[in-house]
Coordinates of C-alpha atoms and ligand atoms in Angstrom, one line a residue:
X1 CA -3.0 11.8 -63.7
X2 CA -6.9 11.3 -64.9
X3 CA -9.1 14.7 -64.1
X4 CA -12.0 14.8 -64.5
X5 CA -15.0 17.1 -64.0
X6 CA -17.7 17.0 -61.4
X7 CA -20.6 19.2 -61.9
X8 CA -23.0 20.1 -59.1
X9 CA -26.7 20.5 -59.8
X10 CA -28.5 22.2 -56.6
X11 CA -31.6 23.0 -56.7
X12 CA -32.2 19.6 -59.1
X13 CA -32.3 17.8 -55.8
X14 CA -35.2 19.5 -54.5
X15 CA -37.4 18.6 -56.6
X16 CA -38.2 15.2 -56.2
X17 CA -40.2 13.7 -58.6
X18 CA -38.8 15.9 -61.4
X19 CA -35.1 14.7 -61.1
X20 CA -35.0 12.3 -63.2
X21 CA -36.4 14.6 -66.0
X22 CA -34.1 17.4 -65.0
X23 CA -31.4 15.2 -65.2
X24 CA -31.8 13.9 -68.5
X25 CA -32.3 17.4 -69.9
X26 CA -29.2 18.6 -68.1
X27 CA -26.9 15.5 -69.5
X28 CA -28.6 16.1 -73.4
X29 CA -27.5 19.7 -72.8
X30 CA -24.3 18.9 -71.8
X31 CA -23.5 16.5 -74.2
X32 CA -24.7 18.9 -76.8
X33 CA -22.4 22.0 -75.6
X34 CA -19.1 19.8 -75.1
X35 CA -19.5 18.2 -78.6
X36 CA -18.0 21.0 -80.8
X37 CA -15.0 20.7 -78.5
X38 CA -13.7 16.8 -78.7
X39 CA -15.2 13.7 -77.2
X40 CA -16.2 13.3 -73.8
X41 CA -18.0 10.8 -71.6
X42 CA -21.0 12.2 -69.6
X43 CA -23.0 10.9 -67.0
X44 CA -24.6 10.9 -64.0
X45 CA -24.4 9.7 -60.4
X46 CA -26.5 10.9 -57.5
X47 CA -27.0 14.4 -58.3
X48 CA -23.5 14.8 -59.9
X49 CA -23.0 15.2 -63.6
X50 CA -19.5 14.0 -64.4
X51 CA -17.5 14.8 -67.5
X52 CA -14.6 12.6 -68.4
X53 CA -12.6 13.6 -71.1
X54 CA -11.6 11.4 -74.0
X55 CA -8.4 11.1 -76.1
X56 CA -6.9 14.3 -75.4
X57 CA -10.0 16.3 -75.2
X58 CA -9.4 19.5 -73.4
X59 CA -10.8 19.8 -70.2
X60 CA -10.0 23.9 -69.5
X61 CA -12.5 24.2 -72.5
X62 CA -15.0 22.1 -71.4
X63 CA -15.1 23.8 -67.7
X64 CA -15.5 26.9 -69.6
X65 CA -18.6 25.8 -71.5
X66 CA -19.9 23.6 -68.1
X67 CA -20.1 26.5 -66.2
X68 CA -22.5 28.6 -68.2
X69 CA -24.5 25.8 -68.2
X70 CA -28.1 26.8 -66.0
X71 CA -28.9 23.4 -63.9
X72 CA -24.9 23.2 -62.8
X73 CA -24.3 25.0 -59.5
X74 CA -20.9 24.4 -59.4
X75 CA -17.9 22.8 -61.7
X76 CA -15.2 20.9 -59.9
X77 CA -11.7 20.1 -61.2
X78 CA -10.3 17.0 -59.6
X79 CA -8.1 13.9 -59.9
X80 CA -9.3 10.9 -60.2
X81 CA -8.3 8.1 -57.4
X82 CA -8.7 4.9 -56.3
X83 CA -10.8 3.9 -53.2
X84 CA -8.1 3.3 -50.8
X85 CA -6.7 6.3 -48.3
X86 CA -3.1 5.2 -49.5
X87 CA -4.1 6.6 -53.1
X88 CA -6.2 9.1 -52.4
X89 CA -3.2 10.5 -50.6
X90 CA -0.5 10.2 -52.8
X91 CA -3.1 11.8 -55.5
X92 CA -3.7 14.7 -53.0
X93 CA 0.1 15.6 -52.8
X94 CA 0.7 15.1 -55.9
X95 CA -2.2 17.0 -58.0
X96 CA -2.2 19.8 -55.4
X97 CA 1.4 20.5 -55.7
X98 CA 1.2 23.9 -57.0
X99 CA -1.9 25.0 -54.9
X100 CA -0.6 23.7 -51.7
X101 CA 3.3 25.3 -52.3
X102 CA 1.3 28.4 -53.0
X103 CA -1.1 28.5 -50.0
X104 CA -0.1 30.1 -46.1
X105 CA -3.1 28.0 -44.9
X106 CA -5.5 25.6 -46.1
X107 CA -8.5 22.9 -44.6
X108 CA -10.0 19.7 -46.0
X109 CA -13.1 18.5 -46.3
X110 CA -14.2 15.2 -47.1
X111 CA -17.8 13.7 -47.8
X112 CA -18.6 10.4 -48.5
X113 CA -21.4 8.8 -50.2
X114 CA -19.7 5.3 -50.3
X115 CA -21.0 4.7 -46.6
X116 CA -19.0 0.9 -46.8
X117 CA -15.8 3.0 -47.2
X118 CA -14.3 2.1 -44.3
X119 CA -13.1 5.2 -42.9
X120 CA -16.2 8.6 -41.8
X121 CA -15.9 11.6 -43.6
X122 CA -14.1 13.2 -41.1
X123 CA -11.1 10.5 -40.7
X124 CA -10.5 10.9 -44.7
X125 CA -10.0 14.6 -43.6
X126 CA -7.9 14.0 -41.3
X127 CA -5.7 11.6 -42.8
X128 CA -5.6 13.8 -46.3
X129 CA -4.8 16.9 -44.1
X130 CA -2.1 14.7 -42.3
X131 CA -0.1 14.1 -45.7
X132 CA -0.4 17.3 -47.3
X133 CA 1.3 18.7 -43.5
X134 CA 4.0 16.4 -44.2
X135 CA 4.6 17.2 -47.4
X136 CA 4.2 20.9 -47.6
X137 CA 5.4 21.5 -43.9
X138 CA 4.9 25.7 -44.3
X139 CA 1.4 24.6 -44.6
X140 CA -1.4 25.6 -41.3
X141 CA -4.3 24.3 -41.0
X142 CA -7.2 26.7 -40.8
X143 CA -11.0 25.9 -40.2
X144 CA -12.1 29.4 -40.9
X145 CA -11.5 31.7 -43.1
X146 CA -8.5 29.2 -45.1
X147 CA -6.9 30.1 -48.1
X148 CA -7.7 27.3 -49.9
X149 CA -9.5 24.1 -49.1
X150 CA -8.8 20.9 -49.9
X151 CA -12.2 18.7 -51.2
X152 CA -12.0 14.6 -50.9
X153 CA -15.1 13.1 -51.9
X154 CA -15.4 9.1 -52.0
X155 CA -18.0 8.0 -54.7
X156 CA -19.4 4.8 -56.1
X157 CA -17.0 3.5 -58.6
X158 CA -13.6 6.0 -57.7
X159 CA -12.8 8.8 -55.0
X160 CA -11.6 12.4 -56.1
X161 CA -9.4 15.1 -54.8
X162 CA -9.9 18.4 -55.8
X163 CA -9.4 22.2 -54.9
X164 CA -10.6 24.1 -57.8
X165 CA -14.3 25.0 -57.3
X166 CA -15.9 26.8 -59.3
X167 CA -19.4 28.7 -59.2
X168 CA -21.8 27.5 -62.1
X169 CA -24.7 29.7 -63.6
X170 CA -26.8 28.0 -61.2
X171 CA -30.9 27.8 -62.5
X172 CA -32.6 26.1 -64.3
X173 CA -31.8 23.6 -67.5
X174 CA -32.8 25.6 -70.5
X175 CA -36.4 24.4 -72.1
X176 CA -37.5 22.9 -68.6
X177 CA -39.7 25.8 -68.1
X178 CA -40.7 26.0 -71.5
X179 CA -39.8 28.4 -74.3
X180 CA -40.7 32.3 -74.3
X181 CA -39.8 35.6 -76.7
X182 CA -37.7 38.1 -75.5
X183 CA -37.9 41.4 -77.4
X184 CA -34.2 41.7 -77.7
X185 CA -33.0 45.6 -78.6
X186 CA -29.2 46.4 -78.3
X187 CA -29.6 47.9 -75.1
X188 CA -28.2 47.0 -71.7
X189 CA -31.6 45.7 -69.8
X190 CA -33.4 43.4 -72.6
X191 CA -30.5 41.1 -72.7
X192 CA -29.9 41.0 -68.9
X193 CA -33.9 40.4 -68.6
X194 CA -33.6 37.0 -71.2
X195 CA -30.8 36.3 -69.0
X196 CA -32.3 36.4 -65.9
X197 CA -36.0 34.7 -67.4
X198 CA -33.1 32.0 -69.2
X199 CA -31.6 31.0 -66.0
X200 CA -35.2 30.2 -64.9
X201 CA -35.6 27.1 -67.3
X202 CA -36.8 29.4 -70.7
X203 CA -35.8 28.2 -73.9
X204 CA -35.0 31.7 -75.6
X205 CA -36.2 33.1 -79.2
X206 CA -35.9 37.1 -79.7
X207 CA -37.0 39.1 -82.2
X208 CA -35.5 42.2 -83.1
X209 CA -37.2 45.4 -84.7
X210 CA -34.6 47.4 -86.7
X211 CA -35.7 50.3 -88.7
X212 CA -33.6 50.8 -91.9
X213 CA -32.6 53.4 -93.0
X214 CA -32.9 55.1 -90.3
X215 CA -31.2 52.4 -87.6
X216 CA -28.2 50.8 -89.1
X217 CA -27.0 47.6 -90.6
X218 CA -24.3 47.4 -87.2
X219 CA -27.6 48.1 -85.3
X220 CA -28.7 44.2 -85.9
X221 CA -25.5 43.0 -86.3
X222 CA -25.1 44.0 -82.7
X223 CA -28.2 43.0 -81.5
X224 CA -27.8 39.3 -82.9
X225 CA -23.9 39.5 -81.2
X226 CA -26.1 39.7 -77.7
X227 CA -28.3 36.8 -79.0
X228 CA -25.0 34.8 -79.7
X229 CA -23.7 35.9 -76.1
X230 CA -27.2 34.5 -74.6
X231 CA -26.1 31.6 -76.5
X232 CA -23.4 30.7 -74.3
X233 CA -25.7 30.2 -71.4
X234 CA -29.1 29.2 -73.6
X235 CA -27.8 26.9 -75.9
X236 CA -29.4 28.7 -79.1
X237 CA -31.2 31.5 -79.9
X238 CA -33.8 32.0 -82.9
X239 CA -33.8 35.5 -83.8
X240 CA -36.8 37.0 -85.5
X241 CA -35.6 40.5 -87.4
X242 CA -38.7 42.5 -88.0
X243 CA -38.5 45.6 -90.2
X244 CA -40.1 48.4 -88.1
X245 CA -39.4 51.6 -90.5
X246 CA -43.2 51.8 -92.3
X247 CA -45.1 51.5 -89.0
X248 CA -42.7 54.4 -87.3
X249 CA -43.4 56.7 -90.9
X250 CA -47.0 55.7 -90.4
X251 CA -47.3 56.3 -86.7
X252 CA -45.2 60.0 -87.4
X253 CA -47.4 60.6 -90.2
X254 CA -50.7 60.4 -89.2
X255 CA -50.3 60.3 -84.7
X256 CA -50.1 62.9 -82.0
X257 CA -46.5 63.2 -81.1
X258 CA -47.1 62.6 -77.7
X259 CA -48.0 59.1 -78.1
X260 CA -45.2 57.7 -80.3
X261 CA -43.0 55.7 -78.3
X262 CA -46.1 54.2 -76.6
X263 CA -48.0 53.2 -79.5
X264 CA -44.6 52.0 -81.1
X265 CA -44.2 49.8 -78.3
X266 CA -48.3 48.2 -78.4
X267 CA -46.9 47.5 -82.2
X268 CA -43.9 45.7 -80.6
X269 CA -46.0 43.9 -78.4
X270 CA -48.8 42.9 -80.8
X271 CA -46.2 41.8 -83.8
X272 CA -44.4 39.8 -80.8
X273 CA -47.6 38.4 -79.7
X274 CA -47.9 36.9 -83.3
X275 CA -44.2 35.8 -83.7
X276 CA -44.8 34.0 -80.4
X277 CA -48.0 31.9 -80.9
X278 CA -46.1 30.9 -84.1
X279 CA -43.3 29.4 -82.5
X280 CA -44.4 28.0 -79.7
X281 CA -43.5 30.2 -76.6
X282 CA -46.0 30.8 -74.2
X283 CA -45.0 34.5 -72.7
X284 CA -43.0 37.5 -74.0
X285 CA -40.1 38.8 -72.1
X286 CA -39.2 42.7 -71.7
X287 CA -36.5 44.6 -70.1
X288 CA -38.7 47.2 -69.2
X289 CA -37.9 48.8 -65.4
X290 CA -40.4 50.6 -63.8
X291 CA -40.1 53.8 -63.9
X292 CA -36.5 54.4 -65.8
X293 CA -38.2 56.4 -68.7
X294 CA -41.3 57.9 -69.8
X295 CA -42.3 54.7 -71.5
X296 CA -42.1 52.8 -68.5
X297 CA -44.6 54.5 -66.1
X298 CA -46.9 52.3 -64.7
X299 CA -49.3 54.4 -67.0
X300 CA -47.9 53.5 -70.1
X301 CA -46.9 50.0 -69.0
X302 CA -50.6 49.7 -68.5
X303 CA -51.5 50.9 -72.2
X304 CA -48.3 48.6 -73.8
X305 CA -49.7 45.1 -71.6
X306 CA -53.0 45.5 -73.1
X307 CA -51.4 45.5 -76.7
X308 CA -51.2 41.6 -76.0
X309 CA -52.5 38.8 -74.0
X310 CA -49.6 36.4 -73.6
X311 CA -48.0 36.8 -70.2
X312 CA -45.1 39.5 -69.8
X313 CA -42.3 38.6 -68.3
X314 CA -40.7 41.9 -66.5
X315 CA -37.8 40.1 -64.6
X316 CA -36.1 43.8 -64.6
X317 CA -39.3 45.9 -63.4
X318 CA -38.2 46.0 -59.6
X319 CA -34.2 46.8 -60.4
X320 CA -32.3 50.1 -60.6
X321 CA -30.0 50.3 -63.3
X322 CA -26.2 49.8 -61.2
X323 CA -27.9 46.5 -60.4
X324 CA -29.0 45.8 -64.1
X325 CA -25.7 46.9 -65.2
X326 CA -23.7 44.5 -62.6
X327 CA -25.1 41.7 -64.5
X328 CA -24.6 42.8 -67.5
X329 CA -21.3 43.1 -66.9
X330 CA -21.0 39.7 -65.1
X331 CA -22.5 37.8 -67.9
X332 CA -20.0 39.7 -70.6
X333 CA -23.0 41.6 -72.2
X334 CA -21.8 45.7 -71.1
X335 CA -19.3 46.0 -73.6
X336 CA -21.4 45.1 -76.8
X337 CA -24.4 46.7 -75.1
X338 CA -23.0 50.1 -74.8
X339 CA -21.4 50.5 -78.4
X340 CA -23.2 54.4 -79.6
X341 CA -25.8 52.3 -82.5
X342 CA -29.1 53.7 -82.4
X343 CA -32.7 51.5 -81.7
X344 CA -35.5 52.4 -83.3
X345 CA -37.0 53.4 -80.2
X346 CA -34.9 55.9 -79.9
X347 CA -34.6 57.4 -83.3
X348 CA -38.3 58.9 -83.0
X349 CA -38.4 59.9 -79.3
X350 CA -40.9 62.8 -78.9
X351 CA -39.6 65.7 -77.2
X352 CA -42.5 65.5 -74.0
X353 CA -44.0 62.2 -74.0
X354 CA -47.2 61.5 -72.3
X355 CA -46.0 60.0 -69.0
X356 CA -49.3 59.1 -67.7
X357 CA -51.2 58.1 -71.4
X358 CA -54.8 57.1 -71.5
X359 CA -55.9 53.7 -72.8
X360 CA -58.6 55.3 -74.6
X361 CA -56.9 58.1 -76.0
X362 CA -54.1 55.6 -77.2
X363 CA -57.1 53.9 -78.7
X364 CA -57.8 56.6 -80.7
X365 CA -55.0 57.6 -81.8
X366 CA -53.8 53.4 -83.2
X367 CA -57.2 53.9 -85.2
X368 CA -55.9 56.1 -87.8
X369 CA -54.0 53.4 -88.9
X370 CA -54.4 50.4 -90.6
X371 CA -53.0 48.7 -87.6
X372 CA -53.7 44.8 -89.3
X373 CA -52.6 45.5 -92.8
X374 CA -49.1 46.6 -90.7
X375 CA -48.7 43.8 -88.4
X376 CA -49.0 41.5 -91.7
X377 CA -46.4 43.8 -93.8
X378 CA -43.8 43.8 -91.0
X379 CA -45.0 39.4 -90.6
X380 CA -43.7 39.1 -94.3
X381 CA -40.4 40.7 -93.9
X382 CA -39.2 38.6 -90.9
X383 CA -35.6 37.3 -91.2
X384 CA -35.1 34.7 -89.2
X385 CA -31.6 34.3 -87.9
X386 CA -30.3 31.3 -86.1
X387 CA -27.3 32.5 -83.5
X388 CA -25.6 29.5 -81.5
X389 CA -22.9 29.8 -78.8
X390 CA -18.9 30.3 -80.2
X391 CA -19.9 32.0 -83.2
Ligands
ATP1 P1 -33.0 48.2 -73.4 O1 -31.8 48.5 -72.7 O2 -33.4 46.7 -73.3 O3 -33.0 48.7 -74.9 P2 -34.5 50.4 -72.6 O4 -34.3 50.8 -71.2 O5 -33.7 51.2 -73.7 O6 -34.2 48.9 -72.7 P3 -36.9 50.9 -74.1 O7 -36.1 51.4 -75.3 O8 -38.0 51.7 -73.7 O9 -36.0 50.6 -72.9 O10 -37.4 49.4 -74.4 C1 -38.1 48.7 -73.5 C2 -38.1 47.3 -73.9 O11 -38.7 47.1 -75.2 C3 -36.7 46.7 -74.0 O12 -36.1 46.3 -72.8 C4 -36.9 45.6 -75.0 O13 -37.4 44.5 -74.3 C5 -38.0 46.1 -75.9 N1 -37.4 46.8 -77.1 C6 -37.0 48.1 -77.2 N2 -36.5 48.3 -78.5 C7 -36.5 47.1 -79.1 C8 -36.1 46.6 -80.4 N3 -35.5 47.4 -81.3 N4 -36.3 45.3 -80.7 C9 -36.9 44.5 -79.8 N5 -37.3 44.9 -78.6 C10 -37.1 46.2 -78.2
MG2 MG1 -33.6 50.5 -75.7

């Protein structure tokens, strides 16, 4: 029996004049992601992506890598048959064998965009309902609530049968919103927030402040094993490593304690700023949540934002953490992100930080240092770091 896979693009249709271009992204994407896997043919057909494997290709593997794909709402498994109700049928009982013998009740639901097909949508129901009855006769129909249901959908060249479907990542095709830099720590919320910004269209790049010796070499290993995991939905992600160490000494050295962590993180912002502009991406992306510690006051966000003048992306400002964490979990990001390796933010934490810092006073404090001879130090020890999906 051929199978092939249908992938669902929602919110593609909406937007009109842009479907063609979303379209094309979303097929290059595709292509690009099932390539490491075998050979497969992929194309499109009002709104539908489909994905026929070739010569043996596996097509478990390639539903696996479909449905991280942002664009694809939602993957569908199905058999392929031939436009006539006797086929489509026999196909029905046939490839649905172990589903049907398995389910107490069960409904179909046919569409058909083939509108010469001489039977309506909800005849080819009918009549597919009618033979799976005969053949699995423990079988009850059920219109709510049914255990499994039974899809028939009669396209241009073939019609297909299927049962499996499966939820996509939904969003956005990577890079049709553009590219932006997440400052990626090893924490739970950055990596949820380039998620979240990611299924919005972003093309990702990260860079990653580590802070040797004091942070260790498993610190950034794990923080580029997040990037790689971001890779499954993004495509590929350019990680910038930035050493961080001589601004901390300097800021430890010569600042009031108080104001560490926030003029650590106008460093972050300003070096990101630069990395940025460099590469191309027009905003920065943070997991900051309002309120969650004393960095993130709206005081001290305040002080931080006006380290930089790209736009800040904040998709996590408005969350609490059980919903941050259900994500995290969901996209397979919790386990790495909890492993006990220290960031450099937290290696210097003051013992009262200044919850409600002054611009002015911060100001004050960042000119005791030789804040552009810094930037530039920490620019010439970048480490870039390519980290691509299945690595
Ligand atoms: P996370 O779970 O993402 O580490 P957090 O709640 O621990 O966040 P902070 O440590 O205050 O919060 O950091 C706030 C944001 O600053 C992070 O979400 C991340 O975007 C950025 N950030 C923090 N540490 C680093 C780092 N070592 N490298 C790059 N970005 C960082
Ligand atoms: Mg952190």
């Amino acid at each position: 029996m051929n199978e092939v896979l249908l992938l669902k693009c929602g919110e593609l249709v909406l937007k009109g004049l842009n479907r063609g271009r979303f379209e094309d992204k979303l097929l290059a994407i595709v292509r690009r992601r099932l390539a490491r896997l075998g050979q497969y043919e992929v194309y499109a057909i009002q709104s539908t992506l489909y994905v026929e494997p070739q010569e043996g290709a596996p097509i478990e593997a390639a539903l696996e890598v479909c449905r991280k794909v942002f664009g694809v709402v939602a993957v569908c498994r199905a058999a392929v048959c031939q436009k006539n109700m006797e086929d489509i049928c026999s196909t029905a009982v046939e490839y649905l064998k172990e589903t049907m013998k398995s389910a107490a009740t069960f409904r179909c639901q046919a569409k058909r965009s083939d509108k010469k097909f001489p039977l309506k949508s909800p005849e080819i129901a009918r009549d597919v309902g009618g033979a799976l009855l005969a053949a699995y006769p423990h079988l009850k129909v059920q219109m709510d609530g049914a255990q499994t249901e039974v899809h028939i959908e009669v396209r241009d060249k073939n019609a297909f049968v299927y049962a499996q479907r499966i939820k996509g990542a939904g969003g956005m095709p990577t890079g049709s919103n553009g590219k932006a830099l997440l400052l990626l720590s090893g924490g739970i919320d950055s990596p949820v927030a380039g998620y979240m910004m990611a299924k919005r269209g972003l093309e990702l790049e990260a860079v990653h402040f580590f802070s040797y010796p004091y942070t260790s070499e498993q610190a950034k290993e794990k923080a580029l094993n997040l990037a790689r995991l971001l890779a499954e939905y993004c495509g590929r992600v350019r990680v910038h490593a930035v050493p961080f160490t001589q601004i901390q000494d300097q800021i430890r050295r010569s600042c009031q304690q108080d104001l560490f962590t926030v003029l650590m993180r106008r460093f972050m912002m300003k070096i990101a700023e630069r990395v940025a502009r460099r590469q191309g991406c027009g905003a920065l992306i943070t997991g900051e949540s309002l309120g969650q510690v004393a960095s993130q006051t709206m005081e001290a966000i305040g002080v931080t934002n006006a380290a930089c003048s790209l736009p800040v992306l904040r998709p996590a400002i408005g969350m609490d953490k059980e919903e941050i964490v259900a994500i995290s979990r969901q996209i397979g990001a919790f386990e790495t992100s909890i492993l006990p390796y220290e960031d450099c933010c937290t290696v210097f934490t003051p013992r009262h930080p200044q919850t409600k810092p002054k611009l002015e006073a911060v100001l004050a404090e960042e000119g005791k240092l030789d804040v552009e001879g810094l930037i530039q130090e920490a620019m010439q020890g970048v480490e870039t770091i390519l980290c691509r999906p299945g690595e």
